[in-house]
PDB file of C-alpha atoms in Angstrom:
ATOM      1  CA  VAL A  15     -88.818 352.105 255.305  1.00  0.00           C
ATOM      2  CA  SER A  16     -87.636 348.520 254.704  1.00  0.00           C
ATOM      3  CA  ARG A  17     -87.603 349.061 250.908  1.00  0.00           C
ATOM      4  CA  TYR A  18     -85.553 352.188 251.480  1.00  0.00           C
ATOM      5  CA  LEU A  19     -83.056 350.257 253.608  1.00  0.00           C
ATOM      6  CA  LEU A  20     -82.871 347.533 250.964  1.00  0.00           C
ATOM      7  CA  ALA A  21     -82.240 350.150 248.280  1.00  0.00           C
ATOM      8  CA  ARG A  22     -79.366 351.603 250.291  1.00  0.00           C
ATOM      9  CA  HIS A  23     -77.989 348.139 251.064  1.00  0.00           C
ATOM     10  CA  PHE A  24     -77.942 347.089 247.410  1.00  0.00           C
ATOM     11  CA  GLY A  25     -76.469 350.462 246.435  1.00  0.00           C
ATOM     12  CA  ARG A  26     -73.587 350.013 248.857  1.00  0.00           C
ATOM     13  CA  ALA A  27     -73.073 346.479 247.548  1.00  0.00           C
ATOM     14  CA  GLY A  28     -72.904 347.738 243.946  1.00  0.00           C
ATOM     15  CA  ASP A  29     -76.040 345.880 242.853  1.00  0.00           C
ATOM     16  CA  TRP A  30     -77.315 348.864 240.885  1.00  0.00           C
ATOM     17  CA  GLU A  31     -80.281 347.106 239.315  1.00  0.00           C
ATOM     18  CA  SER A  32     -81.722 345.917 242.648  1.00  0.00           C
ATOM     19  CA  ALA A  33     -80.994 349.230 244.336  1.00  0.00           C
ATOM     20  CA  THR A  34     -82.727 351.131 241.529  1.00  0.00           C
ATOM     21  CA  ARG A  35     -85.746 348.799 241.667  1.00  0.00           C
ATOM     22  CA  TYR A  36     -86.162 349.358 245.412  1.00  0.00           C
ATOM     23  CA  PHE A  37     -85.674 353.118 245.125  1.00  0.00           C
ATOM     24  CA  LEU A  38     -88.372 353.210 242.434  1.00  0.00           C
ATOM     25  CA  GLU A  39     -90.701 351.267 244.733  1.00  0.00           C
ATOM     26  CA  VAL A  40     -90.005 353.668 247.586  1.00  0.00           C
ATOM     27  CA  LEU A  41     -90.615 356.667 245.338  1.00  0.00           C
ATOM     28  CA  SER A  42     -93.933 355.205 244.187  1.00  0.00           C
ATOM     29  CA  LEU A  43     -95.084 355.335 247.806  1.00  0.00           C
ATOM     30  CA  THR A  44     -93.654 358.667 248.978  1.00  0.00           C
ATOM     31  CA  SER A  45     -91.525 361.586 247.833  1.00  0.00           C
ATOM     32  CA  ARG A  46     -89.995 361.755 251.310  1.00  0.00           C
ATOM     33  CA  PHE A  47     -86.798 360.139 250.038  1.00  0.00           C
ATOM     34  CA  ASN A  48     -86.323 362.310 246.929  1.00  0.00           C
ATOM     35  CA  ASP A  49     -83.085 363.828 248.213  1.00  0.00           C
ATOM     36  CA  THR A  50     -81.575 360.427 248.902  1.00  0.00           C
ATOM     37  CA  ALA A  51     -82.804 359.122 245.555  1.00  0.00           C
ATOM     38  CA  ILE A  52     -81.193 362.098 243.802  1.00  0.00           C
ATOM     39  CA  GLU A  53     -77.912 361.365 245.579  1.00  0.00           C
ATOM     40  CA  PHE A  54     -78.214 357.732 244.533  1.00  0.00           C
ATOM     41  CA  GLY A  55     -78.937 358.794 240.936  1.00  0.00           C
ATOM     42  CA  THR A  56     -75.782 360.907 241.012  1.00  0.00           C
ATOM     43  CA  ALA A  57     -73.813 357.893 242.243  1.00  0.00           C
ATOM     44  CA  LEU A  58     -75.314 355.805 239.451  1.00  0.00           C
ATOM     45  CA  MET A  59     -74.140 358.351 236.892  1.00  0.00           C
ATOM     46  CA  SER A  60     -70.635 358.384 238.322  1.00  0.00           C
ATOM     47  CA  GLN A  61     -70.617 354.570 238.010  1.00  0.00           C
ATOM     48  CA  ASN A  62     -71.739 354.824 234.350  1.00  0.00           C
ATOM     49  CA  GLN A  63     -75.087 353.268 235.232  1.00  0.00           C
ATOM     50  CA  THR A  64     -76.847 355.871 233.105  1.00  0.00           C
ATOM     51  CA  ALA A  65     -79.943 353.860 232.222  1.00  0.00           C
ATOM     52  CA  HIS A  66     -80.728 353.314 235.913  1.00  0.00           C
ATOM     53  CA  ALA A  67     -79.952 356.950 236.761  1.00  0.00           C
ATOM     54  CA  GLU A  68     -82.174 358.204 233.952  1.00  0.00           C
ATOM     55  CA  GLN A  69     -85.038 355.972 235.063  1.00  0.00           C
ATOM     56  CA  LEU A  70     -84.695 357.182 238.637  1.00  0.00           C
ATOM     57  CA  PHE A  71     -84.459 360.866 237.687  1.00  0.00           C
ATOM     58  CA  GLU A  72     -87.428 360.657 235.320  1.00  0.00           C
ATOM     59  CA  THR A  73     -89.524 359.132 238.107  1.00  0.00           C
ATOM     60  CA  ILE A  74     -88.517 361.861 240.551  1.00  0.00           C
ATOM     61  CA  ILE A  75     -89.329 364.574 238.011  1.00  0.00           C
ATOM     62  CA  LEU A  76     -92.734 363.049 237.266  1.00  0.00           C
ATOM     63  CA  GLN A  77     -93.561 363.017 240.964  1.00  0.00           C
ATOM     64  CA  SER A  78     -92.087 366.471 241.544  1.00  0.00           C
ATOM     65  CA  SER A  79     -93.644 368.171 238.536  1.00  0.00           C
ATOM     66  CA  SER A  80     -94.594 371.207 240.613  1.00  0.00           C
ATOM     67  CA  ASP A  81     -91.261 371.390 242.455  1.00  0.00           C
ATOM     68  CA  ILE A  82     -89.073 373.477 240.166  1.00  0.00           C
ATOM     69  CA  LYS A  83     -86.184 373.416 242.649  1.00  0.00           C
ATOM     70  CA  THR A  84     -85.933 369.613 242.526  1.00  0.00           C
ATOM     71  CA  ILE A  85     -86.197 369.598 238.743  1.00  0.00           C
ATOM     72  CA  ARG A  86     -83.440 372.217 238.392  1.00  0.00           C
ATOM     73  CA  ARG A  87     -81.251 370.257 240.812  1.00  0.00           C
ATOM     74  CA  ILE A  88     -81.532 367.098 238.710  1.00  0.00           C
ATOM     75  CA  ILE A  89     -80.757 368.977 235.503  1.00  0.00           C
ATOM     76  CA  ASP A  90     -77.774 370.666 237.189  1.00  0.00           C
ATOM     77  CA  ILE A  91     -76.475 367.237 238.209  1.00  0.00           C
ATOM     78  CA  CYS A  92     -76.794 365.980 234.639  1.00  0.00           C
ATOM     79  CA  ILE A  93     -74.872 369.022 233.393  1.00  0.00           C
ATOM     80  CA  GLU A  94     -72.150 368.575 236.040  1.00  0.00           C
ATOM     81  CA  GLN A  95     -71.830 364.891 235.183  1.00  0.00           C
ATOM     82  CA  GLN A  96     -71.632 365.791 231.451  1.00  0.00           C
ATOM     83  CA  PHE A  97     -74.772 363.839 230.535  1.00  0.00           C
ATOM     84  CA  MET A  98     -75.837 366.518 228.071  1.00  0.00           C
ATOM     85  CA  THR A  99     -78.133 364.434 225.892  1.00  0.00           C
ATOM     86  CA  PHE A 100     -80.197 363.387 228.890  1.00  0.00           C
ATOM     87  CA  ALA A 101     -80.093 366.918 230.327  1.00  0.00           C
ATOM     88  CA  LEU A 102     -81.404 368.221 226.997  1.00  0.00           C
ATOM     89  CA  LYS A 103     -84.189 365.632 226.994  1.00  0.00           C
ATOM     90  CA  LEU A 104     -85.217 366.614 230.527  1.00  0.00           C
ATOM     91  CA  ILE A 105     -85.093 370.354 229.891  1.00  0.00           C
ATOM     92  CA  LYS A 106     -87.254 370.003 226.781  1.00  0.00           C
ATOM     93  CA  GLN A 107     -89.844 368.030 228.762  1.00  0.00           C
ATOM     94  CA  VAL A 108     -89.861 370.487 231.634  1.00  0.00           C
ATOM     95  CA  LEU A 109     -89.983 373.609 229.463  1.00  0.00           C
ATOM     96  CA  VAL A 110     -93.336 372.472 228.085  1.00  0.00           C
ATOM     97  CA  GLN A 111     -94.780 373.122 231.534  1.00  0.00           C
ATOM     98  CA  TYR A 112     -92.490 375.977 232.632  1.00  0.00           C
ATOM     99  CA  ARG A 113     -91.891 377.863 229.378  1.00  0.00           C
ATOM    100  CA  SER A 114     -91.688 381.213 231.130  1.00  0.00           C
ATOM    101  CA  SER A 115     -89.061 380.159 233.693  1.00  0.00           C
ATOM    102  CA  PRO A 116     -85.914 382.206 233.055  1.00  0.00           C
ATOM    103  CA  ASP A 117     -83.863 379.802 235.179  1.00  0.00           C
ATOM    104  CA  LEU A 118     -84.867 376.804 233.074  1.00  0.00           C
ATOM    105  CA  MET A 119     -84.377 378.755 229.850  1.00  0.00           C
ATOM    106  CA  TYR A 120     -80.898 379.679 231.070  1.00  0.00           C
ATOM    107  CA  GLN A 121     -80.157 376.002 231.769  1.00  0.00           C
ATOM    108  CA  ALA A 122     -81.406 375.135 228.274  1.00  0.00           C
ATOM    109  CA  GLY A 123     -79.060 377.735 226.837  1.00  0.00           C
ATOM    110  CA  VAL A 124     -76.123 376.311 228.784  1.00  0.00           C
ATOM    111  CA  ILE A 125     -76.922 372.791 227.596  1.00  0.00           C
ATOM    112  CA  HIS A 126     -77.140 373.890 223.953  1.00  0.00           C
ATOM    113  CA  GLU A 127     -73.937 375.870 224.342  1.00  0.00           C
ATOM    114  CA  MET A 128     -72.154 372.793 225.713  1.00  0.00           C
ATOM    115  CA  LEU A 129     -73.565 370.694 222.872  1.00  0.00           C
ATOM    116  CA  ALA A 130     -72.022 373.165 220.391  1.00  0.00           C
ATOM    117  CA  ASP A 131     -75.408 374.444 219.206  1.00  0.00           C
ATOM    118  CA  PRO A 132     -74.848 378.220 219.338  1.00  0.00           C
ATOM    119  CA  ASP A 133     -78.049 379.101 217.472  1.00  0.00           C
ATOM    120  CA  SER A 134     -80.320 377.367 219.976  1.00  0.00           C
ATOM    121  CA  ALA A 135     -78.232 378.570 222.919  1.00  0.00           C
ATOM    122  CA  LEU A 136     -78.501 382.148 221.680  1.00  0.00           C
ATOM    123  CA  ASP A 137     -82.282 381.852 221.297  1.00  0.00           C
ATOM    124  CA  TYR A 138     -82.644 380.743 224.917  1.00  0.00           C
ATOM    125  CA  PHE A 139     -80.264 383.384 226.292  1.00  0.00           C
ATOM    126  CA  LEU A 140     -82.039 386.131 224.322  1.00  0.00           C
ATOM    127  CA  GLU A 141     -85.328 384.972 225.831  1.00  0.00           C
ATOM    128  CA  VAL A 142     -83.836 385.074 229.330  1.00  0.00           C
ATOM    129  CA  ASP A 143     -82.515 388.576 228.649  1.00  0.00           C
ATOM    130  CA  LYS A 144     -86.058 389.720 227.788  1.00  0.00           C
ATOM    131  CA  HIS A 145     -87.264 388.594 231.222  1.00  0.00           C
ATOM    132  CA  GLN A 146     -84.192 389.543 233.254  1.00  0.00           C
ATOM    133  CA  ALA A 147     -82.489 392.410 231.448  1.00  0.00           C
ATOM    134  CA  GLY A 148     -80.029 393.161 234.245  1.00  0.00           C
ATOM    135  CA  GLN A 149     -78.300 389.773 234.246  1.00  0.00           C
ATOM    136  CA  ILE A 150     -74.666 390.381 233.358  1.00  0.00           C
ATOM    137  CA  GLN A 151     -73.863 386.681 232.930  1.00  0.00           C
ATOM    138  CA  VAL A 152     -76.634 386.294 230.351  1.00  0.00           C
ATOM    139  CA  LYS A 153     -75.470 389.348 228.422  1.00  0.00           C
ATOM    140  CA  LEU A 154     -71.905 387.997 228.386  1.00  0.00           C
ATOM    141  CA  LYS A 155     -73.086 384.656 227.045  1.00  0.00           C
ATOM    142  CA  ILE A 156     -75.068 386.429 224.328  1.00  0.00           C
ATOM    143  CA  ALA A 157     -72.035 388.538 223.396  1.00  0.00           C
ATOM    144  CA  LYS A 158     -69.785 385.451 223.218  1.00  0.00           C
ATOM    145  CA  LEU A 159     -72.292 383.623 221.038  1.00  0.00           C
ATOM    146  CA  TYR A 160     -72.606 386.609 218.720  1.00  0.00           C
ATOM    147  CA  HIS A 161     -68.803 386.625 218.461  1.00  0.00           C
ATOM    148  CA  ILE A 162     -68.855 382.940 217.537  1.00  0.00           C
ATOM    149  CA  LYS A 163     -71.430 383.713 214.863  1.00  0.00           C
ATOM    150  CA  GLU A 164     -69.216 386.601 213.684  1.00  0.00           C
ATOM    151  CA  LYS A 165     -71.891 389.188 214.446  1.00  0.00           C
ATOM    152  CA  VAL A 166     -69.504 391.681 215.966  1.00  0.00           C
ATOM    153  CA  LEU A 167     -71.880 394.653 216.161  1.00  0.00           C
ATOM    154  CA  GLN A 168     -74.508 392.700 218.098  1.00  0.00           C
ATOM    155  CA  ALA A 169     -71.799 391.331 220.393  1.00  0.00           C
ATOM    156  CA  ASP A 170     -70.449 394.811 220.995  1.00  0.00           C
ATOM    157  CA  ASN A 171     -73.915 396.133 221.900  1.00  0.00           C
ATOM    158  CA  TYR A 172     -74.274 393.484 224.607  1.00  0.00           C
ATOM    159  CA  LEU A 173     -70.764 394.172 225.885  1.00  0.00           C
ATOM    160  CA  LYS A 174     -71.652 397.854 226.153  1.00  0.00           C
ATOM    161  CA  ASP A 175     -74.724 396.870 228.185  1.00  0.00           C
ATOM    162  CA  VAL A 176     -72.524 394.831 230.517  1.00  0.00           C
ATOM    163  CA  LEU A 177     -70.093 397.697 230.961  1.00  0.00           C
ATOM    164  CA  ARG A 178     -72.958 400.095 231.715  1.00  0.00           C
ATOM    165  CA  LEU A 179     -74.018 397.757 234.516  1.00  0.00           C
ATOM    166  CA  ASP A 180     -70.477 396.949 235.643  1.00  0.00           C
ATOM    167  CA  PRO A 181     -67.779 399.268 234.227  1.00  0.00           C
ATOM    168  CA  GLU A 182     -64.991 397.085 235.666  1.00  0.00           C
ATOM    169  CA  ASN A 183     -66.258 393.753 234.267  1.00  0.00           C
ATOM    170  CA  GLU A 184     -63.064 391.999 233.169  1.00  0.00           C
ATOM    171  CA  ALA A 185     -64.761 389.526 230.829  1.00  0.00           C
ATOM    172  CA  ALA A 186     -66.525 392.302 228.934  1.00  0.00           C
ATOM    173  CA  LEU A 187     -63.359 394.401 228.785  1.00  0.00           C
ATOM    174  CA  MET A 188     -61.404 391.447 227.387  1.00  0.00           C
ATOM    175  CA  LEU A 189     -64.015 390.640 224.736  1.00  0.00           C
ATOM    176  CA  ARG A 190     -64.286 394.217 223.593  1.00  0.00           C
TER     177      ARG A 190
END
């Protein structure tokens, strides 16, 4: 507990290096403080202390390799904070173990979409659609990406699917 208190103390004081070192020590002993460490990692990112945040998040993910919820939370934070390169690195590592996770594949698609890589984004969203065919949001993303790639017929097919599921879907009606 004393290392944890030191980590918080140094974090409040803005000594990011010391705070990170103590959080890493705490995490090597127990995962009990993962939530606090994730919050601290988020604070590090907002302070542009990306190297420390990345180190902290990688440690948490290594220790939480079977906790998909924690892993998704960290990747979501990286996406929210616009740390796309690191988010992409994490998602690639995690997908090796969880290749059949539609949620992680969706996140990978979002990351590639935000990195202006429509081909990779489309591949991931198509894979998600195979596993979860009723997901309107996925079908809309696929349709938008097909529009970007100027494949109008494929886009229109996905928009039709959306409108079959939700005849009043404004996004699909606007794209059509």
